[in-house]
Amino acid sequence: MANAEKVAAVAELTERFKDSSGAVLTEYRGLTVAQLAELRKSLGDHATFAVVKNTLTKIAVTDAGLKDQLSSLLVGPSAVAFVDGDVVEAAKGLRDFARANPLLVIKGGVLDGKAITPSEIIKLADLESREVLLAKLAGAMKASLAGAAATFNALPVQMAQLVEALRAKRAAAGDAGPAVTADSAAPGSDAAPGSDATPATPETPDTPGSGDEG
């Protein structure tokens, strides 16, 4: 490889390490081209898998500020999975492929600039993916909103029931006893209540000696 090509390769690797959210270093000794193609396919959009030269990659990780995290892992036939999507899904893809193809050895990596061990990568793979977590969150929010909506829908009915209860209570209080009116008859009166009649005046008897003289 010409010097200019090496410089370009180092620059490209440096940018990949800087721009990716994570990187996993592996040893692929013994894997066929077909198996490597299968691995790339299994990673999908979550990571890209690239076979690298250790000498150039050591320069790249130094330029990217990751020498302490990755330089010691660059021994033997090396390949790097640059994580561009869901870190958990990328870890799942590597773990599952390594289980089916033991020749792929996960050596370690970095996540957001922090070193991670092979066991930590496996733990990442055991987590639920971002999509699953978001789906669960959406489901919980939907359930909460549905509960709130049911409560709000019940309020008009409850208000109507409260108003009706108050109306019935006031009506009952108003019918507690007979109303006393000004037209009620006085005790002992023979007149009909509300009658305007007055007692009849008795006739005056004839005065003695009155009448025609005989």
mmCIF file of C-alpha atoms in Angstrom:
data_model
loop_
_atom_site.group_PDB
_atom_site.id
_atom_site.type_symbol
_atom_site.label_atom_id
_atom_site.label_comp_id
_atom_site.label_asym_id
_atom_site.label_seq_id
_atom_site.Cartn_x
_atom_site.Cartn_y
_atom_site.Cartn_z
ATOM 1 C CA MET A 1 0.000 0.000 0.000
ATOM 2 C CA ALA A 2 1.447 3.344 -1.041
ATOM 3 C CA ASN A 3 2.090 5.944 1.605
ATOM 4 C CA ALA A 4 -0.731 8.184 0.359
ATOM 5 C CA GLU A 5 -3.136 5.255 0.538
ATOM 6 C CA LYS A 6 -2.042 4.503 4.094
ATOM 7 C CA VAL A 7 -2.587 8.114 5.111
ATOM 8 C CA ALA A 8 -6.075 8.065 3.570
ATOM 9 C CA ALA A 9 -6.890 4.734 5.235
ATOM 10 C CA VAL A 10 -5.764 6.034 8.634
ATOM 11 C CA ALA A 11 -7.801 9.228 8.182
ATOM 12 C CA GLU A 12 -10.902 7.215 7.259
ATOM 13 C CA LEU A 13 -10.513 4.877 10.242
ATOM 14 C CA THR A 14 -9.957 7.839 12.566
ATOM 15 C CA GLU A 15 -13.205 9.432 11.407
ATOM 16 C CA ARG A 16 -15.062 6.136 11.828
ATOM 17 C CA PHE A 17 -13.889 5.819 15.422
ATOM 18 C CA LYS A 18 -14.835 9.440 16.133
ATOM 19 C CA ASP A 19 -18.229 9.400 14.432
ATOM 20 C CA SER A 20 -19.462 6.009 15.672
ATOM 21 C CA SER A 21 -21.246 5.721 19.007
ATOM 22 C CA GLY A 22 -19.232 2.594 19.717
ATOM 23 C CA ALA A 23 -16.766 0.118 18.258
ATOM 24 C CA VAL A 24 -16.188 -3.568 18.984
ATOM 25 C CA LEU A 25 -12.886 -5.236 18.145
ATOM 26 C CA THR A 26 -12.976 -8.875 17.111
ATOM 27 C CA GLU A 27 -10.672 -11.611 15.892
ATOM 28 C CA TYR A 28 -11.977 -13.442 12.870
ATOM 29 C CA ARG A 29 -9.230 -16.020 12.274
ATOM 30 C CA GLY A 30 -10.617 -18.946 10.247
ATOM 31 C CA LEU A 31 -13.872 -17.327 9.109
ATOM 32 C CA THR A 32 -14.636 -17.578 5.423
ATOM 33 C CA VAL A 33 -15.617 -14.714 3.154
ATOM 34 C CA ALA A 34 -19.153 -16.093 3.084
ATOM 35 C CA GLN A 35 -19.347 -16.136 6.871
ATOM 36 C CA LEU A 36 -18.083 -12.549 7.102
ATOM 37 C CA ALA A 37 -20.762 -11.543 4.593
ATOM 38 C CA GLU A 38 -23.353 -13.305 6.746
ATOM 39 C CA LEU A 39 -22.120 -11.400 9.801
ATOM 40 C CA ARG A 40 -22.371 -8.051 7.996
ATOM 41 C CA LYS A 41 -25.915 -8.940 6.938
ATOM 42 C CA SER A 42 -26.921 -9.897 10.498
ATOM 43 C CA LEU A 43 -25.732 -6.530 11.827
ATOM 44 C CA GLY A 44 -28.027 -4.720 9.397
ATOM 45 C CA ASP A 45 -28.160 -0.956 9.862
ATOM 46 C CA HIS A 46 -26.909 -1.143 13.441
ATOM 47 C CA ALA A 47 -23.196 -1.611 12.657
ATOM 48 C CA THR A 48 -20.709 -2.007 9.819
ATOM 49 C CA PHE A 49 -18.044 -4.689 9.986
ATOM 50 C CA ALA A 50 -14.601 -3.949 8.541
ATOM 51 C CA VAL A 51 -11.420 -6.036 8.414
ATOM 52 C CA VAL A 52 -8.503 -3.755 9.378
ATOM 53 C CA LYS A 53 -4.712 -3.742 9.469
ATOM 54 C CA ASN A 54 -3.404 -3.492 13.023
ATOM 55 C CA THR A 55 -0.566 -1.080 12.212
ATOM 56 C CA LEU A 56 -2.842 1.451 10.582
ATOM 57 C CA THR A 57 -5.619 0.981 13.126
ATOM 58 C CA LYS A 58 -3.230 1.651 16.015
ATOM 59 C CA ILE A 59 -2.402 5.003 14.466
ATOM 60 C CA ALA A 60 -6.107 5.713 13.939
ATOM 61 C CA VAL A 61 -7.143 4.923 17.520
ATOM 62 C CA THR A 62 -4.305 7.131 18.764
ATOM 63 C CA ASP A 63 -5.479 9.995 16.542
ATOM 64 C CA ALA A 64 -9.052 9.424 17.740
ATOM 65 C CA GLY A 65 -7.995 9.612 21.400
ATOM 66 C CA LEU A 66 -8.751 5.918 22.054
ATOM 67 C CA LYS A 67 -5.232 4.508 22.357
ATOM 68 C CA ASP A 68 -5.599 3.477 26.008
ATOM 69 C CA GLN A 69 -8.936 1.758 25.352
ATOM 70 C CA LEU A 70 -8.183 -0.123 22.128
ATOM 71 C CA SER A 71 -4.498 -0.291 21.233
ATOM 72 C CA SER A 72 -3.785 -3.387 23.328
ATOM 73 C CA LEU A 73 -6.632 -5.280 21.582
ATOM 74 C CA LEU A 74 -5.097 -4.907 18.124
ATOM 75 C CA VAL A 75 -3.317 -8.255 17.904
ATOM 76 C CA GLY A 76 -3.949 -11.085 15.464
ATOM 77 C CA PRO A 77 -6.352 -10.846 12.520
ATOM 78 C CA SER A 78 -8.575 -7.915 13.531
ATOM 79 C CA ALA A 79 -11.916 -6.618 12.405
ATOM 80 C CA VAL A 80 -13.968 -3.772 13.855
ATOM 81 C CA ALA A 81 -17.736 -3.457 14.164
ATOM 82 C CA PHE A 82 -18.470 0.266 14.031
ATOM 83 C CA VAL A 83 -21.807 0.878 15.749
ATOM 84 C CA ASP A 84 -23.957 3.346 13.833
ATOM 85 C CA GLY A 85 -27.431 2.397 15.101
ATOM 86 C CA ASP A 86 -28.848 0.714 18.192
ATOM 87 C CA VAL A 87 -25.921 -0.400 20.369
ATOM 88 C CA VAL A 88 -27.982 -3.175 21.954
ATOM 89 C CA GLU A 89 -29.013 -4.599 18.575
ATOM 90 C CA ALA A 90 -25.405 -4.460 17.351
ATOM 91 C CA ALA A 91 -24.269 -6.337 20.465
ATOM 92 C CA LYS A 92 -27.017 -8.921 19.924
ATOM 93 C CA GLY A 93 -25.896 -9.475 16.345
ATOM 94 C CA LEU A 94 -22.269 -10.017 17.349
ATOM 95 C CA ARG A 95 -23.179 -12.258 20.296
ATOM 96 C CA ASP A 96 -25.540 -14.444 18.275
ATOM 97 C CA PHE A 97 -23.091 -14.810 15.401
ATOM 98 C CA ALA A 98 -20.235 -15.653 17.796
ATOM 99 C CA ARG A 99 -22.380 -18.365 19.401
ATOM 100 C CA ALA A 100 -23.067 -19.930 16.023
ATOM 101 C CA ASN A 101 -19.514 -19.316 14.777
ATOM 102 C CA PRO A 102 -17.016 -19.661 17.647
ATOM 103 C CA LEU A 103 -14.175 -18.544 15.377
ATOM 104 C CA LEU A 104 -15.408 -14.982 15.839
ATOM 105 C CA VAL A 105 -13.891 -13.788 19.113
ATOM 106 C CA ILE A 106 -15.144 -10.572 20.725
ATOM 107 C CA LYS A 107 -12.103 -8.902 22.297
ATOM 108 C CA GLY A 108 -13.641 -5.720 23.676
ATOM 109 C CA GLY A 109 -14.406 -2.223 22.503
ATOM 110 C CA VAL A 110 -15.519 1.274 23.364
ATOM 111 C CA LEU A 111 -18.903 2.827 23.956
ATOM 112 C CA ASP A 112 -19.169 6.615 24.020
ATOM 113 C CA GLY A 113 -15.401 6.760 24.540
ATOM 114 C CA LYS A 114 -15.413 4.337 27.512
ATOM 115 C CA ALA A 115 -13.736 0.945 27.337
ATOM 116 C CA ILE A 116 -16.052 -2.073 27.536
ATOM 117 C CA THR A 117 -15.078 -5.688 28.099
ATOM 118 C CA PRO A 118 -16.410 -8.758 26.230
ATOM 119 C CA SER A 119 -18.623 -9.647 29.203
ATOM 120 C CA GLU A 120 -20.096 -6.127 29.220
ATOM 121 C CA ILE A 121 -20.856 -6.431 25.513
ATOM 122 C CA ILE A 122 -22.733 -9.685 26.212
ATOM 123 C CA LYS A 123 -24.675 -7.931 28.978
ATOM 124 C CA LEU A 124 -25.599 -5.211 26.506
ATOM 125 C CA ALA A 125 -26.889 -7.908 24.162
ATOM 126 C CA ASP A 126 -29.149 -9.233 26.923
ATOM 127 C CA LEU A 127 -30.892 -5.868 27.296
ATOM 128 C CA GLU A 128 -34.116 -4.994 25.515
ATOM 129 C CA SER A 129 -33.667 -3.013 22.336
ATOM 130 C CA ARG A 130 -34.474 0.662 22.027
ATOM 131 C CA GLU A 131 -37.538 -0.147 19.908
ATOM 132 C CA VAL A 132 -38.911 -2.540 22.533
ATOM 133 C CA LEU A 133 -38.347 -0.041 25.345
ATOM 134 C CA LEU A 134 -40.019 2.723 23.341
ATOM 135 C CA ALA A 135 -42.951 0.432 22.572
ATOM 136 C CA LYS A 136 -43.363 -0.364 26.274
ATOM 137 C CA LEU A 137 -43.155 3.324 27.155
ATOM 138 C CA ALA A 138 -45.746 4.170 24.516
ATOM 139 C CA GLY A 139 -48.024 1.425 25.856
ATOM 140 C CA ALA A 140 -47.708 2.726 29.406
ATOM 141 C CA MET A 141 -48.452 6.280 28.268
ATOM 142 C CA LYS A 142 -51.441 5.103 26.239
ATOM 143 C CA ALA A 143 -52.833 3.262 29.268
ATOM 144 C CA SER A 144 -52.366 6.344 31.433
ATOM 145 C CA LEU A 145 -54.044 8.589 28.874
ATOM 146 C CA ALA A 146 -56.921 6.142 28.510
ATOM 147 C CA GLY A 147 -57.419 6.186 32.274
ATOM 148 C CA ALA A 148 -57.355 9.974 32.318
ATOM 149 C CA ALA A 149 -59.838 10.142 29.438
ATOM 150 C CA ALA A 150 -62.214 7.775 31.244
ATOM 151 C CA THR A 151 -62.026 9.968 34.340
ATOM 152 C CA PHE A 152 -62.757 13.113 32.341
ATOM 153 C CA ASN A 153 -65.650 11.431 30.522
ATOM 154 C CA ALA A 154 -67.161 10.391 33.852
ATOM 155 C CA LEU A 155 -67.128 13.936 35.243
ATOM 156 C CA PRO A 156 -70.256 15.215 33.413
ATOM 157 C CA VAL A 157 -72.256 12.204 34.590
ATOM 158 C CA GLN A 158 -71.076 12.656 38.154
ATOM 159 C CA MET A 159 -71.898 16.366 38.054
ATOM 160 C CA ALA A 160 -75.403 15.631 36.762
ATOM 161 C CA GLN A 161 -75.937 13.093 39.545
ATOM 162 C CA LEU A 162 -74.752 15.622 42.136
ATOM 163 C CA VAL A 163 -77.073 18.337 40.836
ATOM 164 C CA GLU A 164 -80.026 15.930 40.861
ATOM 165 C CA ALA A 165 -79.230 14.861 44.447
ATOM 166 C CA LEU A 166 -79.111 18.487 45.602
ATOM 167 C CA ARG A 167 -82.416 19.247 43.858
ATOM 168 C CA ALA A 168 -84.109 16.265 45.503
ATOM 169 C CA LYS A 169 -82.735 17.245 48.906
ATOM 170 C CA ARG A 170 -84.045 20.805 48.604
ATOM 171 C CA ALA A 171 -87.448 19.575 47.414
ATOM 172 C CA ALA A 172 -87.725 17.266 50.417
ATOM 173 C CA ALA A 173 -86.813 20.095 52.781
ATOM 174 C CA GLY A 174 -89.540 22.327 51.306
ATOM 175 C CA ASP A 175 -92.323 19.685 51.893
ATOM 176 C CA ALA A 176 -91.445 19.077 55.549
ATOM 177 C CA GLY A 177 -94.770 20.590 56.939
ATOM 178 C CA PRO A 178 -98.081 22.256 55.842
ATOM 179 C CA ALA A 179 -97.778 25.898 54.913
ATOM 180 C CA VAL A 180 -99.616 28.425 57.154
ATOM 181 C CA THR A 181 -101.414 31.124 55.132
ATOM 182 C CA ALA A 182 -103.179 34.382 56.045
ATOM 183 C CA ASP A 183 -106.506 32.949 54.852
ATOM 184 C CA SER A 184 -106.610 30.274 57.541
ATOM 185 C CA ALA A 185 -109.765 30.480 59.682
ATOM 186 C CA ALA A 186 -109.534 31.673 63.326
ATOM 187 C CA PRO A 187 -110.193 29.070 66.011
ATOM 188 C CA GLY A 188 -113.901 28.708 66.875
ATOM 189 C CA SER A 189 -115.144 30.651 63.857
ATOM 190 C CA ASP A 190 -118.252 29.260 62.149
ATOM 191 C CA ALA A 191 -117.607 31.142 58.991
ATOM 192 C CA ALA A 192 -116.034 29.396 56.218
ATOM 193 C CA PRO A 193 -112.445 30.281 55.711
ATOM 194 C CA GLY A 194 -112.129 33.314 53.466
ATOM 195 C CA SER A 195 -115.964 34.093 53.583
ATOM 196 C CA ASP A 196 -117.020 37.775 53.348
ATOM 197 C CA ALA A 197 -120.600 37.144 54.669
ATOM 198 C CA THR A 198 -121.853 39.107 57.713
ATOM 199 C CA PRO A 199 -124.448 37.893 60.343
ATOM 200 C CA ALA A 200 -128.134 38.778 59.511
ATOM 201 C CA THR A 201 -129.724 41.631 61.560
ATOM 202 C CA PRO A 202 -132.900 40.455 63.484
ATOM 203 C CA GLU A 203 -136.228 42.221 62.659
ATOM 204 C CA THR A 204 -137.392 45.018 65.057
ATOM 205 C CA PRO A 205 -140.782 44.149 66.694
ATOM 206 C CA ASP A 206 -143.805 46.518 66.099
ATOM 207 C CA THR A 207 -144.144 49.294 68.624
ATOM 208 C CA PRO A 208 -147.364 48.911 70.743
ATOM 209 C CA GLY A 209 -150.211 51.159 69.585
ATOM 210 C CA SER A 210 -148.857 51.509 66.225
ATOM 211 C CA GLY A 211 -151.021 50.758 63.240
ATOM 212 C CA ASP A 212 -154.420 52.085 62.065
ATOM 213 C CA GLU A 213 -156.623 53.650 64.676
ATOM 214 C CA GLY A 214 -160.119 52.231 64.794
#
